[in-house]
mmCIF file of C-alpha atoms and ligand atoms in Angstrom:
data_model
loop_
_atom_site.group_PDB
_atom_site.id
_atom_site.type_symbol
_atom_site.label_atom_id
_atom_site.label_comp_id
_atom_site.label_asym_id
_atom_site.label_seq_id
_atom_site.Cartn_x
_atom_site.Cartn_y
_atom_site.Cartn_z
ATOM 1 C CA UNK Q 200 0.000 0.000 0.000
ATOM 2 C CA UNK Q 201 1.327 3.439 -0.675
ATOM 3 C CA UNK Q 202 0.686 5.977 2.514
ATOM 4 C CA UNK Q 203 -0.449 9.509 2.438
ATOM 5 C CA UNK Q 204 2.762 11.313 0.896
ATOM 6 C CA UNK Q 205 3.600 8.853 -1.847
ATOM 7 C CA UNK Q 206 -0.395 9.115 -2.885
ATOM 8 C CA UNK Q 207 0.170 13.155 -2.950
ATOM 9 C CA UNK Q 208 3.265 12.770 -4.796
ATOM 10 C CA UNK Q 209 1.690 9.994 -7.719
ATOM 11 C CA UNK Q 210 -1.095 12.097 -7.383
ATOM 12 C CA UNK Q 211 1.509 15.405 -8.231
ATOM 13 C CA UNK Q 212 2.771 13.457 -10.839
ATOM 14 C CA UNK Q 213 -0.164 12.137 -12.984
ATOM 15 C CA UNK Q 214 -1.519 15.946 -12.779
ATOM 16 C CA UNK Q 215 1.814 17.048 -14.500
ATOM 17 C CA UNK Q 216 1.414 14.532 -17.105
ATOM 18 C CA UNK Q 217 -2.312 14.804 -17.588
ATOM 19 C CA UNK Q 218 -1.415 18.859 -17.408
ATOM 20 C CA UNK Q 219 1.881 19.257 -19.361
ATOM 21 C CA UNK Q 220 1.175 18.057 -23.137
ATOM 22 C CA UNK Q 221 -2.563 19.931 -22.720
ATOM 23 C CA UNK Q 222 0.081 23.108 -21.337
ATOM 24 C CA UNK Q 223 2.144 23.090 -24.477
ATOM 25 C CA UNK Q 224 -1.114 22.445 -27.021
ATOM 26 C CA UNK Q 225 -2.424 25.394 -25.821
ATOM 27 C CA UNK Q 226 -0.187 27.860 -26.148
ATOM 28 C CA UNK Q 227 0.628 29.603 -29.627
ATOM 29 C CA UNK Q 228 4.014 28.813 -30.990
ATOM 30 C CA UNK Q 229 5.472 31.802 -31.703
ATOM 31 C CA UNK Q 230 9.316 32.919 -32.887
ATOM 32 C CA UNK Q 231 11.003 36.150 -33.064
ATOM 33 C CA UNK Q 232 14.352 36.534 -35.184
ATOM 34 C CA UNK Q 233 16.413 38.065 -32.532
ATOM 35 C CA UNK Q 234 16.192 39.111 -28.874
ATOM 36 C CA UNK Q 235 14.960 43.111 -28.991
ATOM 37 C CA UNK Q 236 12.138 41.720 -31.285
ATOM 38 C CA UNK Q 237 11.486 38.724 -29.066
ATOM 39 C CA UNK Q 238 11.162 40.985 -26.260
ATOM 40 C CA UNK Q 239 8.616 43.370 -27.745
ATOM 41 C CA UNK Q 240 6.595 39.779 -28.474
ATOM 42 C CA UNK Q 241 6.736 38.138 -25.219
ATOM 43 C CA UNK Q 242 5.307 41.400 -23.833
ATOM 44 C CA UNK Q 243 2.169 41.600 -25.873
ATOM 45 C CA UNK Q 244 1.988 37.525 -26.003
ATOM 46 C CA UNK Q 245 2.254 37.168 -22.436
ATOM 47 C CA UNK Q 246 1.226 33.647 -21.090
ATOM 48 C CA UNK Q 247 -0.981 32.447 -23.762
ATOM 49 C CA UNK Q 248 2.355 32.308 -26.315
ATOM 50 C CA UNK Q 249 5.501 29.679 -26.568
ATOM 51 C CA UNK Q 250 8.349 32.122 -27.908
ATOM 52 C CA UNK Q 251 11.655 31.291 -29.244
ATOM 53 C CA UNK Q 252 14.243 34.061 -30.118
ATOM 54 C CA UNK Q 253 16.753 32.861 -33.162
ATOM 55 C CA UNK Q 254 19.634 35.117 -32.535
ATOM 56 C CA UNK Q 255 19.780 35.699 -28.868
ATOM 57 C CA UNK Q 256 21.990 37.752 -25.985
ATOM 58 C CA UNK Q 257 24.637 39.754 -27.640
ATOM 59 C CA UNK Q 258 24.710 38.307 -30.592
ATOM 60 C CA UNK Q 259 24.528 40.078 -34.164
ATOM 61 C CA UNK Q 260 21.495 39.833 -36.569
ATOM 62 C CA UNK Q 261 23.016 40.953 -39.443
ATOM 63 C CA UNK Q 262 25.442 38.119 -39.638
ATOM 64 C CA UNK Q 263 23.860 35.116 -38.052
ATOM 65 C CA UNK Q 264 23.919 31.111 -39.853
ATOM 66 C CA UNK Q 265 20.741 29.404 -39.410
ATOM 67 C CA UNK Q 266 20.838 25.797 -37.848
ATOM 68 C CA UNK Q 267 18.848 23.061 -38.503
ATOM 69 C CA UNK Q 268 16.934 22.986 -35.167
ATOM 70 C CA UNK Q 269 16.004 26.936 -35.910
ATOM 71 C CA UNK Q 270 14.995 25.320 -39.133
ATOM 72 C CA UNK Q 271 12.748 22.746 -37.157
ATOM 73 C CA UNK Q 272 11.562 25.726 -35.045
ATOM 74 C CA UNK Q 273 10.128 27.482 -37.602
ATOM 75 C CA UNK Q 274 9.181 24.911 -39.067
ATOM 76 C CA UNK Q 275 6.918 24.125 -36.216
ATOM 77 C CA UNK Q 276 5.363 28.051 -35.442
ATOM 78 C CA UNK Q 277 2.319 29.372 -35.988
ATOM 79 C CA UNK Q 278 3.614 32.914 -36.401
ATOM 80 C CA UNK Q 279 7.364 34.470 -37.377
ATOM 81 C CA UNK Q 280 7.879 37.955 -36.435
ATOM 82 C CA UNK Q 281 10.960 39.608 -38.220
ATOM 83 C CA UNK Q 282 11.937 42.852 -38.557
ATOM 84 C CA UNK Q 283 12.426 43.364 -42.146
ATOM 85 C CA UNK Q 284 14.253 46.727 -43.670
ATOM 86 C CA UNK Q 285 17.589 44.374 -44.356
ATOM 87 C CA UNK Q 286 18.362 43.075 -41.061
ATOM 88 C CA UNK Q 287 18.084 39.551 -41.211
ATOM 89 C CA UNK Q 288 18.182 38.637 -44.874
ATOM 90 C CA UNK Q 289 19.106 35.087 -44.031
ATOM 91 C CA UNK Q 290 15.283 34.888 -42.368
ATOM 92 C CA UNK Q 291 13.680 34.773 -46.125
ATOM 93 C CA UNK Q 292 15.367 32.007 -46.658
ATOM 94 C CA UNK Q 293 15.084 30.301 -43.308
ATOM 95 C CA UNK Q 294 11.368 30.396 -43.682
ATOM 96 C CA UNK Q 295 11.522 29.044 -47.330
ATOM 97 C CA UNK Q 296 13.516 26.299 -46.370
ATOM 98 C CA UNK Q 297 12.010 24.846 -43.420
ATOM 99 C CA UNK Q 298 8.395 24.859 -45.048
ATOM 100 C CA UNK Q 299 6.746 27.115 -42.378
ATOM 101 C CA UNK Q 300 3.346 27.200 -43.207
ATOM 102 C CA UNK Q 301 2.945 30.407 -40.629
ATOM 103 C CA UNK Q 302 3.619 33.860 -42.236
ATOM 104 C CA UNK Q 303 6.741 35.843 -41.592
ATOM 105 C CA UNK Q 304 5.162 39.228 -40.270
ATOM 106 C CA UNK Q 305 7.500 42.123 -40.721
ATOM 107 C CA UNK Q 306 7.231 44.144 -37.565
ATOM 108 C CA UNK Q 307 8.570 46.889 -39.465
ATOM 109 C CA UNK Q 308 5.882 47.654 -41.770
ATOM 110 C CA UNK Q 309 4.530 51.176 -41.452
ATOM 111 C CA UNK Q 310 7.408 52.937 -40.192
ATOM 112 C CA UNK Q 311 9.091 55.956 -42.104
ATOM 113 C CA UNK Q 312 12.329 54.344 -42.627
ATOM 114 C CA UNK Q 313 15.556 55.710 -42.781
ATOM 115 C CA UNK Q 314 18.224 55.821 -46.135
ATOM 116 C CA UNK Q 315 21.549 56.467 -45.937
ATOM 117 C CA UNK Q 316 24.870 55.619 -47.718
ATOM 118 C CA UNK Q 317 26.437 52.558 -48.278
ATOM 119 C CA UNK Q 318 29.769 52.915 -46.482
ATOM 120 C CA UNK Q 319 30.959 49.937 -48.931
ATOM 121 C CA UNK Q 320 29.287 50.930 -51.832
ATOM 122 C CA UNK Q 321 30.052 54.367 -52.562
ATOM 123 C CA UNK Q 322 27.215 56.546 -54.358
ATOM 124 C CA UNK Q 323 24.439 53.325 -53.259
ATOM 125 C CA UNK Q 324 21.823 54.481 -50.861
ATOM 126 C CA UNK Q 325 21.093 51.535 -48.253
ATOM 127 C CA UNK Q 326 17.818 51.262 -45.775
ATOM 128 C CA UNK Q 327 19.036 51.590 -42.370
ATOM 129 C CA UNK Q 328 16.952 48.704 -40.423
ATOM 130 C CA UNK Q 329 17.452 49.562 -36.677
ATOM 131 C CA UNK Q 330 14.310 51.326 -36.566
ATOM 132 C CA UNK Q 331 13.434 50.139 -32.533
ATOM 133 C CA UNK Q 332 16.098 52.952 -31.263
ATOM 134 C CA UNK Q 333 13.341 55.051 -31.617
ATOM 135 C CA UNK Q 334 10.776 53.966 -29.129
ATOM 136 C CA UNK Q 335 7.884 55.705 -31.493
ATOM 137 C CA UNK Q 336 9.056 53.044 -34.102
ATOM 138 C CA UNK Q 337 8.740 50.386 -31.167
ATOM 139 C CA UNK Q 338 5.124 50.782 -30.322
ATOM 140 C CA UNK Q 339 4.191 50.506 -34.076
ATOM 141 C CA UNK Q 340 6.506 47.158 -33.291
ATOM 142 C CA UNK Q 341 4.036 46.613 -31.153
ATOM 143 C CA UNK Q 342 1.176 47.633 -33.286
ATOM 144 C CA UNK Q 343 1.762 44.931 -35.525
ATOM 145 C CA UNK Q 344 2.780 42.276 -33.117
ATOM 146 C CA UNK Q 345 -0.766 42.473 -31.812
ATOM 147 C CA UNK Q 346 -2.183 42.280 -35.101
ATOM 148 C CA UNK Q 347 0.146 39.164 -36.019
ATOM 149 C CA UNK Q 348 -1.395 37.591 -32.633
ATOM 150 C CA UNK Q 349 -4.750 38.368 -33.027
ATOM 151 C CA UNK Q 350 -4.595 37.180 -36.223
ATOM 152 C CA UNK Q 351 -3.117 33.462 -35.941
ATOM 153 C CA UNK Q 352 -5.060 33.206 -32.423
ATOM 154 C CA UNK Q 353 -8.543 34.889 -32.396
ATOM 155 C CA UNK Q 354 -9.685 33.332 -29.065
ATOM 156 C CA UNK Q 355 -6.837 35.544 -27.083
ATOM 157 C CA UNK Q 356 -7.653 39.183 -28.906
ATOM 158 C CA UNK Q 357 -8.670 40.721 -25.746
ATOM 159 C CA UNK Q 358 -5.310 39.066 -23.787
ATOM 160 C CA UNK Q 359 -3.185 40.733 -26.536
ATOM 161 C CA UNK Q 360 -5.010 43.505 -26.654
ATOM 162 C CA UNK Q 361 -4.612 44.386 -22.454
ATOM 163 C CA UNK Q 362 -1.043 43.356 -22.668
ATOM 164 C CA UNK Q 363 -0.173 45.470 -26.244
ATOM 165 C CA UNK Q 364 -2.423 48.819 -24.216
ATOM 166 C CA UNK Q 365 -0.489 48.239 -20.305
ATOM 167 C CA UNK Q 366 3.264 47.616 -22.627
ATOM 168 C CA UNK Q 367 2.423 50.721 -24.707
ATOM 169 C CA UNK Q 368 1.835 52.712 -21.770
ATOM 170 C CA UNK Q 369 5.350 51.966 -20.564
ATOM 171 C CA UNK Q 370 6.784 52.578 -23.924
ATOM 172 C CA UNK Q 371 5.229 56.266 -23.535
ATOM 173 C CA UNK Q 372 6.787 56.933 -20.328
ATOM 174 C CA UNK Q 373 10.297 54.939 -21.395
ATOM 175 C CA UNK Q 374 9.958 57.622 -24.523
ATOM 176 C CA UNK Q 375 9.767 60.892 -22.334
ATOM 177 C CA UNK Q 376 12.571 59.547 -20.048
ATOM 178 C CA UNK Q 377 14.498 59.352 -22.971
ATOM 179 C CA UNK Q 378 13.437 62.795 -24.054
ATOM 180 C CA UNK Q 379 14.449 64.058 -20.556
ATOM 181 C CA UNK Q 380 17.920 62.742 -20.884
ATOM 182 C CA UNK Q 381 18.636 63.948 -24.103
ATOM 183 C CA UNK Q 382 17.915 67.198 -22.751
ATOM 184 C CA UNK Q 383 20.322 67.000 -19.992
ATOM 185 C CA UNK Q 384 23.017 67.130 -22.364
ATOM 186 C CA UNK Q 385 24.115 70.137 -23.690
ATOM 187 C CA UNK Q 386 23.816 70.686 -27.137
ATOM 188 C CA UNK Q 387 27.222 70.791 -28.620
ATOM 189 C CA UNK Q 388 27.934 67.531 -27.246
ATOM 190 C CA UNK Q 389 25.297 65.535 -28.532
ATOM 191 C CA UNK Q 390 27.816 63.848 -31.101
ATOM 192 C CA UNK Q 391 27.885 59.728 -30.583
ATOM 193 C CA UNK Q 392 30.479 57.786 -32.007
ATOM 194 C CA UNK Q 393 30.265 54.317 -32.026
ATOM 195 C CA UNK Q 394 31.140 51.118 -34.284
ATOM 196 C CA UNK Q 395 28.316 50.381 -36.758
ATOM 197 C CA UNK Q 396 25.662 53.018 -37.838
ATOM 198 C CA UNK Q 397 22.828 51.583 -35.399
ATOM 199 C CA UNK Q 398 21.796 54.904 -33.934
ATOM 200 C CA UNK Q 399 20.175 56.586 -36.821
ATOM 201 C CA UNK Q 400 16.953 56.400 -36.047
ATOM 202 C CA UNK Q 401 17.780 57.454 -31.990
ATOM 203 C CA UNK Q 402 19.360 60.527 -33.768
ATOM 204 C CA UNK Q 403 16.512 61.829 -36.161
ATOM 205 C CA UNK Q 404 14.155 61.028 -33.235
ATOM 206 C CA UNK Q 405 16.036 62.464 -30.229
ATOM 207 C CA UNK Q 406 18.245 65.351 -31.693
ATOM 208 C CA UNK Q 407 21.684 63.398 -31.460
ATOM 209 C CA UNK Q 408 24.641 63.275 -34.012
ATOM 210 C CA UNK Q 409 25.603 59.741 -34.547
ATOM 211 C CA UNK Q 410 28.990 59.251 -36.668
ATOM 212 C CA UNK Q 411 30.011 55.446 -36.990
ATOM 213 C CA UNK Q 412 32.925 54.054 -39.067
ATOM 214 C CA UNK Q 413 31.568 51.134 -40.535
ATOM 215 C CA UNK Q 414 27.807 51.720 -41.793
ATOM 216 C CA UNK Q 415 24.667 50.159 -40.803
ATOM 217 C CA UNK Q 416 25.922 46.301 -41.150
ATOM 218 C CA UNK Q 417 28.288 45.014 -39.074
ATOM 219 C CA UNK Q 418 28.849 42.230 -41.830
ATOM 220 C CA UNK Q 419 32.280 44.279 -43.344
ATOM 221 C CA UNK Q 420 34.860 45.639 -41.885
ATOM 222 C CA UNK Q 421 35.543 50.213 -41.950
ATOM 223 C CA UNK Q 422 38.035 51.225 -44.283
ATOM 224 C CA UNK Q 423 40.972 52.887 -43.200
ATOM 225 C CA UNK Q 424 39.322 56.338 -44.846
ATOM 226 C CA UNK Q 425 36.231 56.010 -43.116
ATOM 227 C CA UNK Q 426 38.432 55.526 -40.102
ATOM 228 C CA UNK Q 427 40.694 58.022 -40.812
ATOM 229 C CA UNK Q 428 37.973 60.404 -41.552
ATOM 230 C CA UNK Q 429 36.420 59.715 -37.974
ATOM 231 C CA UNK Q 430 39.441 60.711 -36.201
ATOM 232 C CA UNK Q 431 39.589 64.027 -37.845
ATOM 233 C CA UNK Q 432 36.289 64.864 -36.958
ATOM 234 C CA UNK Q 433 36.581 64.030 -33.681
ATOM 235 C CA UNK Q 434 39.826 66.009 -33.051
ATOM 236 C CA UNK Q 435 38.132 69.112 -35.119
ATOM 237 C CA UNK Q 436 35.033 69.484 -33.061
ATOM 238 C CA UNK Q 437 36.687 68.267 -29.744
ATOM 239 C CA UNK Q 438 33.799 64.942 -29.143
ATOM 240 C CA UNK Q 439 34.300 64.303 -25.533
ATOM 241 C CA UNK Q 440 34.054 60.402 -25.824
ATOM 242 C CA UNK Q 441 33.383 57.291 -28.002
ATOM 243 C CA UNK Q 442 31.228 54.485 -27.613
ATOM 244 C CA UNK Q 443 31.680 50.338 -27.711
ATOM 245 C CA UNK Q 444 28.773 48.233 -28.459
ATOM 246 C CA UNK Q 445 27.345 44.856 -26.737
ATOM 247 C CA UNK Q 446 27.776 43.713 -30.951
ATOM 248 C CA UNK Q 447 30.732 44.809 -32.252
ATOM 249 C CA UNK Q 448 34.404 44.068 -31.617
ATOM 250 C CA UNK Q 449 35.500 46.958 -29.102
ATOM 251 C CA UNK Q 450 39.218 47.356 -30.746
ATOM 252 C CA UNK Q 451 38.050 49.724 -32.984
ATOM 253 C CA UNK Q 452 36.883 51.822 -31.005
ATOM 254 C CA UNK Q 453 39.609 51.454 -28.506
ATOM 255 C CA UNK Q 454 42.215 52.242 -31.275
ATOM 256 C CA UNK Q 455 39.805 55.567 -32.354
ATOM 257 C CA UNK Q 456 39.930 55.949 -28.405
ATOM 258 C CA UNK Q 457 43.810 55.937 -28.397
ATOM 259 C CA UNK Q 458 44.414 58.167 -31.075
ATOM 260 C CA UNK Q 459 42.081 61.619 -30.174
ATOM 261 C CA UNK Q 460 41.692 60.978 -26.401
ATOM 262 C CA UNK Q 461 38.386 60.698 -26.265
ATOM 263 C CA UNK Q 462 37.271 58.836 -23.546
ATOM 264 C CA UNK Q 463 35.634 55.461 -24.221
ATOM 265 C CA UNK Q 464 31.891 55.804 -22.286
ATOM 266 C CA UNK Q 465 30.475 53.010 -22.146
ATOM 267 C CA UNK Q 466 28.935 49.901 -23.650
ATOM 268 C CA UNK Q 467 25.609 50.893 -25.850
ATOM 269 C CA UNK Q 468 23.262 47.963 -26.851
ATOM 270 C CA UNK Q 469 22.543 48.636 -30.296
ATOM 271 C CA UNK Q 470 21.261 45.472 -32.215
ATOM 272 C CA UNK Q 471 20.931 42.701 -29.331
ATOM 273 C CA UNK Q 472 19.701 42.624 -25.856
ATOM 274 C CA UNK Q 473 21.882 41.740 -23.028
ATOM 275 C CA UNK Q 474 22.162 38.222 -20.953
ATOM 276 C CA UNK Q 475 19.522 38.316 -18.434
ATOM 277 C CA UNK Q 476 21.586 39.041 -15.206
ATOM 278 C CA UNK Q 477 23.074 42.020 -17.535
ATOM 279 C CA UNK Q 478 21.689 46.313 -17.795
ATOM 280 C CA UNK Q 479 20.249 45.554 -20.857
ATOM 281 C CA UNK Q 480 17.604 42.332 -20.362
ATOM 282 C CA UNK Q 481 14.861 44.130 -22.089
ATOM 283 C CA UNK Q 482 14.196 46.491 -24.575
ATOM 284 C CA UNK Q 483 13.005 49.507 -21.568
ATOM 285 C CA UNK Q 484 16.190 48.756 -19.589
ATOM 286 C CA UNK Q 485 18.149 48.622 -23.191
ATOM 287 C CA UNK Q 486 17.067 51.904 -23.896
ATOM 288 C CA UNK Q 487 17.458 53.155 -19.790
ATOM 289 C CA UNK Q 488 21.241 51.701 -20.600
ATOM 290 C CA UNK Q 489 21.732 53.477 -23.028
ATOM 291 C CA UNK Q 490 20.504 57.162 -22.142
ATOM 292 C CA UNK Q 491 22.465 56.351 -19.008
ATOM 293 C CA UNK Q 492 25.822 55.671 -20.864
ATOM 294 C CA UNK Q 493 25.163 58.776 -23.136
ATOM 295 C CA UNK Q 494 24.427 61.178 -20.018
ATOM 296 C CA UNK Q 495 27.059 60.018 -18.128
ATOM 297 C CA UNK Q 496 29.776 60.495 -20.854
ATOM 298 C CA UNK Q 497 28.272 63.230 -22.540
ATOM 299 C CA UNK Q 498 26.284 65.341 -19.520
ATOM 300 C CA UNK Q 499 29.568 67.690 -19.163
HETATM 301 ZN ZN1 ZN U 99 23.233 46.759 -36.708
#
């Protein structure tokens, strides 16, 4: 006979096998191409959703190889949010290849985006894609997000709908704390330098210079002009400091660093969130990270 605790605990047990596979049915498979995107989804999709994030912590979008088991994943989800405008070309075909029946929703879609030049093809006019440094951009992220869910899962509209209004709400207050710290700043020295172009859309939105080497992919490396360019700027209009990213090598930057004495300030997250335990976890602390960085380096 089996006494009172071993009956709870077979009794535990059966419930978690009656209660896991039902668990798992239920909820809406759901992937995101890289962690700032998979953050944004989580948020609106909440408990009812089963998200995986491709490209994850600190690791660069633009670059990234596909495996087979992100091939299965796909493979398997009911909805694939990207963000389109160039960033992950190797999505396309990802999505082609592992038969997804779901549709790849560009997150992206509405935005005004952003052209600039080709830092490796001279003359050629590229889209810049890191449209969620503005945080106006990010809640028609979000915008669409809710649509994708709604879409693939009817039965949760009003869930996504109370999680896309309570996360947009944030966003608005995340947006004037930005606006706040730009302000701080005095104007002259609103000039950021960092690796890769990834802070275009911050600039046009928030009033900022940003001056990067090696143009909005990280996928080649800055010629020596482009370089050499940089470092005559920054010794011509006296910038007071440079910044590494959480994506890009940091000897650049420490070389640029070297040779003006400007002060290296800080790490800003640019196309990747940070590891969990790390300031940038989320997109809102991404964004406090970075405002932080920038004040602290740049405040005077
Ligand atoms: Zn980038």
């Amino acid at each position: 006979m089996l006494n009172r605790r071993q009956l709870v605990a077979l009794g535990a047990l059966v419930a978690t096998v009656i209660a896991s596979p039902a668990l798992a049915q239920s909820k809406l498979k759901v992937v995101a191409s890289f962690s700032i995107l998979g953050d944004l989804v989580r948020n609106v999709g909440g408990e009812r959703i089963e998200l995986a994030v491709l490209v994850g912590p600190n690791s660069d979008a633009h670059v990234y190889a596909p495996t087979p088991a992100d091939a299965k994943t796909v493979g398997e989800a009911k909805v694939v949010f990207v963000n389109g405008l160039g960033l992950e070309g190797w999505m396309t075909r990802l999505v082609k290849a592992a038969g997804a029946k779901a549709p790849a929703i560009v997150v992206s879609q509405g935005i005004k985006s952003l052209r600039m030049e080709d830092e490796h093809n001279a003359g050629r006019m590229t889209t810049d894609p890191h449209a969620w440094q503005s945080v106006g951009n990010a809640r028609i992220y979000v915008g669409n997000i809710r649509a994708g869910l709604i879409a693939a899962d009817p039965a949760g509209k009003n869930v996504y709908e109370a999680n896309a209004k309570a996360y947009l709400a944030r966003l608005d207050a995340l947006e004037r704390e930005v606006l706040a710290a730009i302000a701080k700043i005095p104007a002259d020295r609103r000039r950021i330098i960092t690796t890769h172009d990834a802070f275009g859309y911050f600039a046009a939105a928030y009033g900022v210079e940003f001056i990067a080497p090696a143009g909005v992919s990280t996928e080649a490396e800055p010629s020596a002009k482009a370089v050499a360019t940089i470092i005559d700027q920054i010794k011509r209009q006296k910038i007071p400091a440079v910044f590494l990213e959480n994506v890009s090598d940091p000897r650049l930057i420490q070389q640029i660093a070297r040779e003006t004495g400007a002060k290296v300030g800080g790490t800003l997250y640019s196309d990747a969130l940070s590891v969990p335990q790390g300031p940038a976890a989320s997109y809102i602390e991404m964004m406090r990270n970075n405002i932080r960085e920038l004040g602290q380096a740049l405040g005077g």
